[in-house]
XYZ file of C-alpha atoms in Angstrom:
710
model
C 75.557 105.916 86.545
C 73.523 105.576 89.751
C 76.442 104.782 92.820
C 77.252 101.753 94.225
C 76.121 102.215 97.284
C 72.079 102.062 96.003
C 73.336 98.040 94.034
C 72.519 94.669 96.178
C 70.591 96.174 98.252
C 68.634 93.138 98.392
C 71.801 92.307 100.541
C 71.905 93.060 104.120
C 75.096 94.221 103.989
C 76.360 96.052 107.081
C 78.521 99.031 105.008
C 75.255 99.133 102.929
C 77.930 97.989 99.616
C 78.283 94.324 98.995
C 80.603 94.949 96.272
C 83.016 96.788 98.330
C 82.891 95.010 101.396
C 86.192 92.931 102.657
C 83.750 90.560 104.307
C 83.199 87.964 101.156
C 86.158 88.425 100.617
C 86.904 87.110 104.370
C 85.057 84.770 103.966
C 86.929 82.712 101.346
C 89.800 83.301 103.372
C 88.067 81.489 105.999
C 86.136 78.632 104.951
C 88.212 76.997 101.767
C 85.819 76.638 98.679
C 83.281 78.908 100.457
C 80.665 80.769 97.856
C 78.867 83.279 99.285
C 79.296 85.510 102.513
C 78.621 84.306 105.718
C 77.435 87.644 106.722
C 74.541 88.618 104.258
C 74.515 85.430 101.575
C 76.429 88.033 98.694
C 78.870 86.154 96.136
C 82.606 85.405 98.332
C 85.890 86.489 96.719
C 87.247 83.559 94.038
C 89.701 81.877 95.949
C 93.409 81.493 95.376
C 94.341 78.336 92.174
C 90.490 79.023 90.954
C 90.344 77.618 87.621
C 88.901 79.894 84.832
C 88.421 78.038 81.546
C 87.718 79.296 78.204
C 87.889 78.992 74.772
C 91.057 80.372 74.261
C 92.567 79.347 77.687
C 92.357 78.141 81.252
C 93.153 80.733 83.319
C 94.431 80.356 86.960
C 93.416 83.251 89.880
C 96.716 84.107 91.460
C 95.397 86.743 94.636
C 92.589 88.923 95.023
C 93.502 92.967 93.783
C 90.671 95.267 94.464
C 86.824 95.899 92.936
C 86.783 98.712 89.545
C 83.569 99.781 88.920
C 81.269 96.616 88.552
C 83.385 93.930 89.087
C 86.517 92.829 91.671
C 89.631 92.762 89.857
C 91.930 88.959 90.528
C 95.269 88.741 88.729
C 95.992 85.141 87.153
C 98.192 83.023 84.390
C 97.061 82.135 80.759
C 98.503 78.005 82.370
C 99.095 77.491 78.715
C 102.316 80.042 78.070
C 102.218 80.980 81.703
C 101.138 84.450 80.576
C 100.045 86.879 83.276
C 96.329 88.093 83.202
C 94.350 90.592 84.638
C 90.515 89.036 85.548
C 87.565 91.212 85.939
C 84.262 89.376 87.636
C 81.318 90.340 87.026
C 78.278 89.519 89.430
C 75.057 88.685 88.170
C 73.394 87.424 92.097
C 70.454 85.699 92.011
C 68.179 87.800 94.483
C 68.959 90.678 91.968
C 68.966 89.065 88.351
C 66.381 86.409 87.737
C 66.998 83.525 86.644
C 65.375 84.970 82.703
C 67.565 88.012 82.929
C 70.353 85.996 84.250
C 70.522 83.863 80.989
C 70.960 87.593 78.869
C 72.594 88.999 79.875
C 75.335 85.795 79.988
C 74.764 85.170 76.306
C 74.827 89.303 75.671
C 78.227 89.292 77.514
C 79.483 86.360 75.191
C 79.069 88.645 71.743
C 79.992 92.315 73.135
C 82.405 91.695 75.718
C 85.340 93.296 73.667
C 86.155 95.083 70.593
C 88.689 94.973 67.709
C 89.773 96.225 64.777
C 87.165 94.532 61.583
C 90.431 94.123 59.507
C 92.757 92.564 62.197
C 94.739 94.837 61.619
C 97.103 95.792 64.977
C 97.089 98.848 66.786
C 97.754 101.066 69.335
C 95.121 102.812 69.738
C 94.696 103.070 73.702
C 92.382 100.434 74.378
C 93.041 97.864 76.518
C 93.674 94.502 75.049
C 90.919 92.485 76.066
C 91.494 88.629 75.609
C 88.452 87.245 75.660
C 84.459 87.629 77.401
C 83.578 83.951 79.170
C 80.261 83.682 80.989
C 80.031 80.617 83.597
C 77.543 78.468 82.693
C 76.383 77.035 86.177
C 77.179 80.315 88.477
C 76.488 84.070 88.132
C 80.034 84.982 87.474
C 80.984 86.168 84.193
C 84.947 87.344 82.658
C 86.589 89.904 80.968
C 90.942 88.629 80.661
C 93.005 91.107 79.784
C 95.849 91.571 79.072
C 99.558 93.993 79.387
C 98.387 97.291 81.653
C 98.900 96.712 85.692
C 95.526 96.704 87.082
C 95.566 98.964 90.288
C 97.041 102.072 87.981
C 93.658 104.176 87.422
C 94.439 108.377 86.816
C 91.705 107.760 90.280
C 94.302 106.105 91.773
C 97.184 107.975 90.404
C 95.204 110.814 91.651
C 95.576 109.939 95.056
C 98.645 108.938 95.423
C 100.075 112.368 93.200
C 98.159 115.073 93.730
C 97.273 117.356 90.955
C 98.389 117.227 87.613
C 100.035 120.032 85.767
C 98.259 121.342 83.158
C 101.006 120.571 80.715
C 99.633 116.751 81.505
C 96.739 117.370 81.292
C 96.975 118.613 78.306
C 98.454 115.587 77.443
C 95.620 113.610 78.951
C 93.124 115.091 76.625
C 95.628 114.840 73.786
C 96.127 110.904 74.292
C 92.121 110.684 75.381
C 90.060 112.599 72.205
C 92.702 110.278 70.064
C 91.452 106.870 71.542
C 87.865 108.635 71.406
C 88.122 109.723 67.913
C 89.360 106.332 66.615
C 86.988 104.506 68.981
C 83.737 106.831 67.012
C 85.484 105.889 64.083
C 86.638 102.646 62.971
C 84.738 100.131 62.345
C 85.185 96.958 65.012
C 84.361 94.089 65.729
C 82.732 92.084 68.345
C 83.819 89.273 69.791
C 80.146 87.512 67.557
C 82.467 88.478 65.022
C 79.575 90.973 64.114
C 81.420 94.697 62.883
C 80.278 98.384 63.798
C 81.429 101.646 62.542
C 82.596 103.658 65.525
C 81.956 102.437 69.291
C 80.947 105.662 72.580
C 82.301 104.322 75.167
C 79.858 105.837 77.648
C 81.865 105.656 80.519
C 84.318 107.870 81.056
C 85.763 108.088 84.353
C 88.548 108.283 86.906
C 88.267 105.167 87.616
C 88.513 103.454 83.499
C 91.188 105.100 82.312
C 94.513 103.431 83.513
C 97.934 105.250 83.611
C 101.270 104.036 82.767
C 103.978 105.603 83.674
C 107.792 105.486 82.105
C 110.809 106.018 83.714
C 111.485 109.224 81.994
C 108.075 109.478 83.587
C 105.746 109.831 80.253
C 103.123 108.159 80.482
C 100.174 106.505 78.667
C 96.582 106.758 79.371
C 94.602 103.248 78.418
C 91.306 103.117 78.200
C 89.375 100.294 79.566
C 85.166 99.217 81.037
C 83.680 99.847 78.168
C 79.710 101.116 78.738
C 78.208 98.127 76.267
C 79.599 95.620 78.356
C 79.706 97.131 81.967
C 76.328 98.039 82.338
C 75.560 94.189 81.611
C 75.615 93.682 85.229
C 73.769 97.076 86.066
C 71.066 94.888 88.841
C 67.108 95.346 86.085
C 66.101 97.286 88.932
C 67.840 100.494 88.919
C 67.578 102.476 85.812
C 69.109 101.960 83.247
C 70.989 104.276 81.685
C 70.165 105.133 77.528
C 72.671 104.493 75.563
C 75.869 106.877 75.579
C 76.300 109.575 72.308
C 79.440 110.478 71.259
C 79.196 114.161 72.347
C 78.973 112.304 76.140
C 82.333 110.766 75.890
C 83.647 113.792 75.095
C 82.175 115.637 77.758
C 83.032 113.082 80.171
C 86.421 113.442 79.145
C 86.526 117.307 80.077
C 85.296 116.924 82.819
C 87.856 114.221 84.293
C 90.530 116.216 82.671
C 88.784 119.670 84.986
C 89.182 116.781 87.911
C 92.523 115.537 87.506
C 93.830 119.500 87.136
C 92.144 120.805 90.711
C 94.355 117.504 92.133
C 90.504 116.170 94.200
C 87.180 115.385 92.884
C 84.809 116.688 95.789
C 84.086 120.325 97.780
C 85.189 119.480 100.637
C 82.957 121.427 102.458
C 79.899 120.220 101.169
C 81.269 116.768 99.789
C 79.269 117.331 96.640
C 81.382 116.853 93.104
C 82.903 119.294 92.903
C 81.318 121.941 90.179
C 83.270 123.461 87.051
C 81.020 126.253 86.754
C 82.074 127.419 89.937
C 85.672 129.865 88.129
C 86.531 130.202 91.660
C 87.900 125.631 91.577
C 89.535 126.036 88.802
C 93.629 127.426 88.785
C 94.929 129.846 87.348
C 97.628 129.011 85.368
C 96.704 128.414 81.891
C 94.279 129.550 81.067
C 93.338 128.500 77.219
C 93.257 125.237 78.533
C 90.602 126.538 81.162
C 88.676 127.830 78.250
C 88.831 124.408 76.314
C 88.135 122.489 79.065
C 84.648 124.432 78.944
C 83.912 123.698 75.432
C 84.591 120.052 75.340
C 82.163 119.974 79.030
C 79.954 121.391 76.819
C 79.154 125.315 79.142
C 80.692 126.702 76.591
C 79.573 125.572 72.244
C 80.429 122.401 72.381
C 82.933 120.212 69.606
C 81.368 118.346 67.178
C 83.594 115.561 67.751
C 86.545 114.114 69.256
C 88.944 115.255 65.653
C 87.708 118.814 65.897
C 88.451 119.218 69.637
C 92.313 117.277 69.418
C 93.725 119.978 66.440
C 91.493 122.496 68.923
C 93.331 121.320 71.172
C 96.525 120.741 69.037
C 96.703 125.020 68.536
C 96.309 126.429 71.626
C 98.906 128.542 73.109
C 101.808 127.719 75.235
C 100.125 127.592 78.986
C 99.792 131.044 80.827
C 99.905 132.697 83.938
C 95.538 132.900 82.981
C 94.776 135.414 85.844
C 95.438 138.731 83.118
C 95.065 137.255 79.771
C 91.210 136.924 79.945
C 88.832 139.887 81.068
C 85.647 139.870 80.011
C 84.072 142.371 77.944
C 81.976 144.099 81.245
C 84.878 144.245 83.040
C 86.864 145.765 80.301
C 83.717 148.824 79.743
C 83.662 149.425 83.467
C 87.288 150.282 83.043
C 87.008 152.476 80.184
C 84.373 154.418 82.241
C 85.986 154.972 85.383
C 87.884 157.610 85.760
C 91.151 157.528 87.357
C 90.514 159.057 91.365
C 87.466 157.110 91.528
C 89.439 154.248 90.187
C 91.901 155.006 93.035
C 89.316 155.159 96.005
C 88.545 152.120 94.694
C 91.836 150.325 95.434
C 92.127 152.045 98.570
C 88.843 150.561 100.092
C 89.849 146.686 98.839
C 93.109 147.339 100.356
C 90.942 148.253 103.603
C 88.575 145.992 103.589
C 90.701 143.172 103.297
C 92.739 144.467 105.419
C 90.178 143.601 107.634
C 88.736 140.786 106.212
C 92.696 139.664 107.011
C 92.682 141.510 110.906
C 89.265 139.280 111.779
C 89.390 136.191 110.669
C 93.381 136.159 112.248
C 91.437 137.375 115.346
C 88.982 135.721 115.228
C 90.308 131.541 114.041
C 93.458 131.381 115.978
C 93.813 127.772 116.866
C 92.428 126.459 113.512
C 95.939 127.513 112.435
C 97.300 126.074 115.243
C 96.504 122.433 115.616
C 98.602 121.799 112.637
C 101.219 122.207 114.609
C 101.727 118.444 115.783
C 101.087 116.872 112.404
C 103.716 119.308 110.980
C 106.100 118.520 112.881
C 105.409 114.126 112.323
C 108.616 113.020 109.789
C 106.210 112.762 106.759
C 106.500 108.852 105.391
C 108.311 105.779 105.869
C 111.209 106.064 103.624
C 112.431 109.282 105.601
C 112.638 107.121 108.436
C 116.104 106.551 109.787
C 118.238 103.970 111.145
C 115.927 100.756 110.124
C 117.800 97.703 111.509
C 117.868 95.029 108.852
C 116.553 91.655 109.771
C 112.895 89.900 109.416
C 111.713 90.811 112.629
C 108.080 88.927 114.358
C 106.369 90.401 116.328
C 102.750 89.770 118.009
C 98.769 90.543 119.629
C 95.892 88.630 120.668
C 94.277 87.154 118.073
C 90.516 88.664 118.059
C 92.216 92.170 119.025
C 91.114 95.590 117.231
C 94.774 95.230 114.876
C 94.045 91.187 114.629
C 90.908 92.611 112.718
C 92.400 95.798 110.897
C 95.779 94.500 109.267
C 92.821 92.317 107.371
C 91.186 95.635 106.372
C 91.819 97.463 102.516
C 93.622 100.547 102.096
C 95.141 101.883 98.875
C 94.519 99.022 96.745
C 95.803 96.310 99.389
C 95.837 95.297 102.220
C 97.622 96.536 106.199
C 98.569 93.761 107.042
C 100.745 93.176 102.945
C 101.986 96.932 103.362
C 103.318 96.895 106.882
C 105.046 94.014 106.567
C 108.237 96.057 104.078
C 106.666 99.345 104.810
C 109.835 100.669 104.088
C 110.442 99.674 100.167
C 114.166 100.341 100.364
C 115.247 98.638 103.825
C 115.639 95.307 104.901
C 113.217 95.051 107.269
C 110.524 92.783 107.899
C 107.862 92.252 109.948
C 105.760 89.716 110.640
C 102.792 89.471 112.574
C 102.068 86.317 114.608
C 98.693 86.499 116.494
C 98.845 85.003 119.934
C 95.658 82.977 122.230
C 95.341 83.620 126.132
C 94.444 80.922 127.359
C 92.264 83.384 130.316
C 89.892 85.050 127.859
C 89.192 86.973 131.269
C 93.339 88.560 131.364
C 94.539 88.200 127.688
C 98.167 89.595 128.364
C 99.701 86.092 126.354
C 100.813 88.883 123.657
C 103.275 90.898 126.653
C 104.186 88.075 127.161
C 105.644 86.250 124.236
C 107.877 89.656 124.826
C 109.453 89.159 127.606
C 110.747 85.655 127.383
C 111.517 86.621 123.870
C 109.769 84.920 121.326
C 108.501 87.777 119.878
C 109.742 90.871 118.999
C 107.527 92.920 120.035
C 103.510 93.078 120.794
C 100.710 95.481 119.991
C 98.193 96.333 122.423
C 95.677 98.243 124.289
C 95.607 96.517 127.077
C 98.680 99.486 129.213
C 97.857 98.420 132.539
C 99.691 95.445 131.661
C 103.032 96.840 130.969
C 105.867 95.568 132.827
C 108.382 97.478 133.738
C 110.943 96.223 131.689
C 108.895 97.179 128.910
C 108.820 100.246 126.810
C 105.262 101.092 125.109
C 104.858 103.725 122.575
C 101.066 104.804 121.536
C 100.799 104.880 118.159
C 97.186 105.787 117.739
C 93.831 105.477 119.351
C 90.993 102.813 119.876
C 87.568 102.836 121.629
C 84.605 101.513 121.955
C 80.998 102.746 120.287
C 77.733 101.449 121.743
C 74.929 100.829 119.708
C 71.616 100.231 119.519
C 68.966 99.054 116.948
C 68.783 102.741 114.438
C 65.559 102.935 111.847
C 65.535 106.334 110.248
C 62.170 105.811 109.311
C 60.467 105.762 112.224
C 60.313 106.118 116.311
C 62.969 104.225 117.743
C 65.105 103.095 120.777
C 68.030 105.396 119.116
C 65.299 108.449 119.134
C 64.295 107.838 122.580
C 67.869 108.041 124.058
C 68.024 111.230 122.377
C 71.351 109.502 120.814
C 73.150 109.050 124.271
C 73.564 107.493 127.165
C 75.642 107.217 130.420
C 78.359 105.123 132.033
C 76.400 104.475 135.189
C 73.119 103.341 133.126
C 75.809 101.043 130.928
C 76.906 99.978 134.248
C 73.757 98.904 135.502
C 72.610 97.458 131.907
C 75.512 95.315 131.563
C 75.072 94.038 135.707
C 71.769 93.215 135.351
C 69.957 95.669 137.504
C 68.070 97.296 134.175
C 66.663 95.077 132.713
C 63.896 97.283 130.696
C 63.723 100.786 128.815
C 61.545 102.208 131.327
C 63.595 101.832 134.308
C 66.116 103.864 132.511
C 62.785 106.703 132.022
C 59.175 106.575 130.777
C 59.675 107.948 127.719
C 60.846 104.403 127.028
C 59.404 101.876 125.230
C 58.350 99.260 127.732
C 61.004 96.806 125.845
C 63.359 94.479 127.980
C 66.594 95.220 126.962
C 68.717 92.822 125.967
C 72.742 93.013 126.305
C 75.380 92.452 123.893
C 79.165 91.939 123.553
C 81.725 91.250 121.232
C 83.911 88.210 121.308
C 87.183 90.398 120.998
C 88.926 89.661 124.997
C 90.874 93.665 124.633
C 87.637 94.649 124.064
C 85.277 93.187 126.989
C 88.707 94.376 129.369
C 88.651 97.736 128.249
C 85.025 97.888 128.536
C 85.117 96.269 131.936
C 87.742 98.594 133.375
C 86.552 101.493 132.117
C 82.850 100.767 132.858
C 82.612 98.394 135.537
C 85.728 99.765 136.955
C 87.145 96.119 137.102
C 84.875 95.475 140.250
C 84.989 91.553 141.134
C 81.436 91.080 141.625
C 80.194 92.971 139.151
C 82.473 90.983 136.340
C 81.379 88.394 138.072
C 77.219 90.018 137.231
C 78.676 90.914 133.079
C 79.227 87.448 132.979
C 76.381 86.271 133.782
C 73.990 88.945 131.784
C 75.711 89.501 128.800
C 75.739 87.164 125.303
C 78.652 87.463 124.267
C 78.305 87.599 119.819
C 80.443 88.974 116.887
C 79.917 92.187 115.977
C 78.671 91.292 112.604
C 76.640 88.970 114.201
C 75.172 91.370 116.557
C 74.331 93.916 113.482
C 72.686 90.741 110.949
C 70.277 89.752 114.453
C 68.978 93.541 115.079
C 68.202 93.778 111.549
C 66.564 91.011 111.384
C 64.318 91.329 114.265
C 63.282 94.966 113.079
C 63.055 93.793 109.718
C 59.499 93.696 109.437
C 58.590 96.649 112.010
C 59.434 95.662 115.500
C 61.021 96.997 118.328
C 63.792 95.350 119.764
C 65.783 96.432 123.245
C 69.085 94.924 121.781
C 72.042 97.023 122.769
C 75.715 95.849 122.589
C 78.913 97.533 121.919
C 82.185 97.188 119.805
C 85.417 98.499 118.509
C 85.108 101.907 116.620
C 86.408 100.063 112.617
C 83.463 97.087 113.209
C 81.248 99.373 114.701
C 81.760 102.940 113.029
C 80.807 102.436 108.962
C 77.453 100.237 109.364
C 74.214 101.741 109.785
C 72.273 99.167 111.350
C 73.473 100.353 115.307
C 73.385 104.094 116.234
C 76.630 104.464 117.684
C 75.232 106.719 121.025
C 76.964 109.936 122.536
C 78.573 108.937 125.940
C 78.176 110.283 128.901
C 80.619 109.982 132.533
C 78.574 111.723 135.578
C 77.901 115.149 134.603
C 79.953 115.561 132.037
C 78.013 116.479 128.608
C 77.669 113.181 126.343
C 80.402 113.070 123.985
C 79.721 111.730 120.049
C 82.714 111.513 118.615
C 81.660 110.773 114.726
C 80.851 113.763 113.170
C 78.712 114.021 109.841
C 80.934 115.168 107.587
C 78.763 118.211 105.467
C 78.709 120.581 108.253
C 81.349 119.109 110.165
C 79.626 118.155 113.459
C 78.776 115.427 115.388
C 75.538 112.299 114.317
C 71.572 112.481 115.797
C 69.122 110.052 114.853
C 68.094 111.996 112.059
C 71.677 111.671 109.728
C 70.936 108.408 107.307
C 73.758 106.509 108.547
C 73.822 104.013 105.789
C 75.743 107.145 103.800
C 78.650 105.538 105.774
C 81.401 107.873 103.468
C 79.816 111.187 105.203
C 80.117 110.733 108.399
C 83.699 109.840 110.080
C 85.589 110.309 113.640
C 86.699 113.969 115.141
C 90.315 113.325 116.683
C 90.416 116.475 118.561
C 86.535 115.107 120.097
C 87.580 112.356 120.580
C 90.576 113.079 123.066
C 87.492 113.939 126.014
C 85.694 110.833 124.379
C 84.802 108.200 127.546
C 85.093 104.925 125.749
C 88.337 105.491 124.225
C 91.692 104.265 124.912
C 95.311 104.579 123.256
C 97.199 101.352 121.276
C 100.916 100.963 122.382
C 103.253 98.945 120.361
C 105.423 97.393 123.860
C 109.140 96.613 122.908
C 111.913 95.474 125.825
C 113.992 98.198 126.867
C 116.940 95.759 126.200
C 119.602 97.482 124.522
C 120.993 94.746 123.649
C 118.170 93.479 121.200
C 117.839 95.431 117.923
C 114.668 97.849 117.785
C 112.556 96.161 116.029
C 109.887 97.569 117.468
C 110.704 101.610 118.581
C 110.775 101.893 114.668
C 107.800 100.056 113.691
C 106.371 102.609 116.757
C 108.240 105.137 114.602
C 107.121 103.947 111.040
C 103.579 104.071 112.292
C 103.849 107.418 113.787
C 104.280 109.542 110.709
C 102.255 111.132 108.840
C 101.485 107.927 106.123
C 101.489 105.595 108.797
C 98.774 108.104 111.151
C 96.680 108.502 107.488
C 96.725 104.171 107.242
C 95.500 103.948 110.568
C 92.756 106.388 110.317
C 91.893 104.625 106.867
C 91.211 101.521 108.658
C 89.220 102.343 111.698
C 91.738 103.737 114.526
C 91.671 107.333 115.653
C 95.506 108.756 115.022
C 97.008 110.462 117.986
C 96.681 114.597 116.371
C 94.247 116.106 114.481
C 95.452 116.187 110.584
C 94.766 118.942 108.021
C 91.115 117.318 107.241
C 89.581 114.075 107.416
C 91.527 111.000 106.038
C 89.544 111.108 102.889
C 91.597 114.475 101.954
C 93.195 115.652 99.435
C 95.862 116.202 102.473
C 96.154 112.532 103.733
C 95.786 111.197 100.233
C 98.937 112.825 98.713
C 100.675 111.314 101.417
C 103.149 108.750 99.660
């Protein structure tokens, strides 16, 4: 199946992935009854209390859970018996599907959305039970109603939280998976239309289409869902449609899934490409028999004829071994027979000397790599290990349109950051409730700090450290920063290219005070184009820009106010997109907080130079571990990230503080919250929503090292 980011290109999403974007959800939260995303027009998420009527009953939405495969998930109840259900919503947006396509796919969906045994027997073959398939008659949505299994417990999520599976557990996944496939491939099944069919191919086996349910004794069961028969109906027609899957492809997909579970990841860290099972170095060496079995299942060696034969072979495998000496190729055995003993000893000695030389070079040439994570390793591992957590309800605050107010709404680990931080330590009674405030003077947004000083709030989170009095304590918990961006279009010569991907602070000062009004005033190589300076609407971001770039000079601040258009970052990006949609060049320049500007490709984030120092670009291309340049395709937003070490020298970076009273008579809610945010778990969470960690991590935030933190 193509990448989901290639879907729905008709909708100009800043994240280039409307289905996974959080803004349709934000629109539904902010505007009652909103049906479409304010940014791009993609269908908004369903509101709480929305009702869906089907032939088997009426279902009410309780909450939005997230995205799985080609649909959005909600928890809900069936009104008749108050039983909990999971609702998967599929979309047929009208810019991607014409009226005829929509009608055809709805009708097909109602006929094939779910399967059961043709003879009506109730048998647990570990396929998620589908209650019914519903197609909205007037809208562009369809729904699968299911029961019984927690929707968010996919194998993909399990892998992120728990890390690699042991070989016995991988064997058990294969055992259950092959048993289910044997059932699917051979039993007589019935569709909702009452049509029966002998056997069906799953066609969509992945880490996200298999759920896992773990019992108290650590035993588990896996459940298949999201069969291609109905899932593929929602692939837009402009995307090449997958050919009908064959049973042997199910076996290959299950084998690849087992390989990922055993290794503990799906991608190569150095290349960011899918992990290749053909590379022997990618395999664990603990169970050669299991490895050989998966080779056959994937098809790298003689494939099994069907799921039944594969399962029989699995059950007959010898138990786990050390894998290192049990399997040797015939070639290696022949060489050993031919070589006389002295030559073998000489060869061993040469290898030892070579290995020692390599080890010496590695240790002498790369000392920093072994030391740069010392601070990270000293951090408390997770929330549960933070000690002396006080009991009680703490209310904390921040500016209404601040970075913190924004990132609390962002999705992370199948939840929202705000939800995760309300009660971060589940075995304690402390809760942390956030209430934003709005400063009357937007040029001096210090209302949140004042609320702490007068005991209205327990603590605050802010980036305005200069306004914190000596009666308060400020603890740095992460870094934020401003990214300055101009229009970006990789296909033609644009402003980002002409600037060489960089700008300096003095040029920014002159632009934002109206002294540079045409891009050719910077260089004759730039286009003869009016400069159009924009600024975001967040008061803290503007305050930091005026502090760092304008040096808080009152005259420059007045010129800034007179010459600059203030507009929400998303709307600025939309305006850039609108002005460049016909191949025109736009002179817009703007800035914004990292969490709103790093994961988009409408504007190119410029490297920033301070005086005569070299320009610093904190965004790095993941594959080559280098800073980005205007020739990179930024629309692959999962392929670049903020480099923590480089960011420490970035001119437009600044700390985020937790601010709380020095008064020891008050419960230490603020200091405890700061401790939690500076655990490894807290730093990972903050990194995932767009802040910058205090110290380098063993890899970027999408690595196994960060994902495995519980």
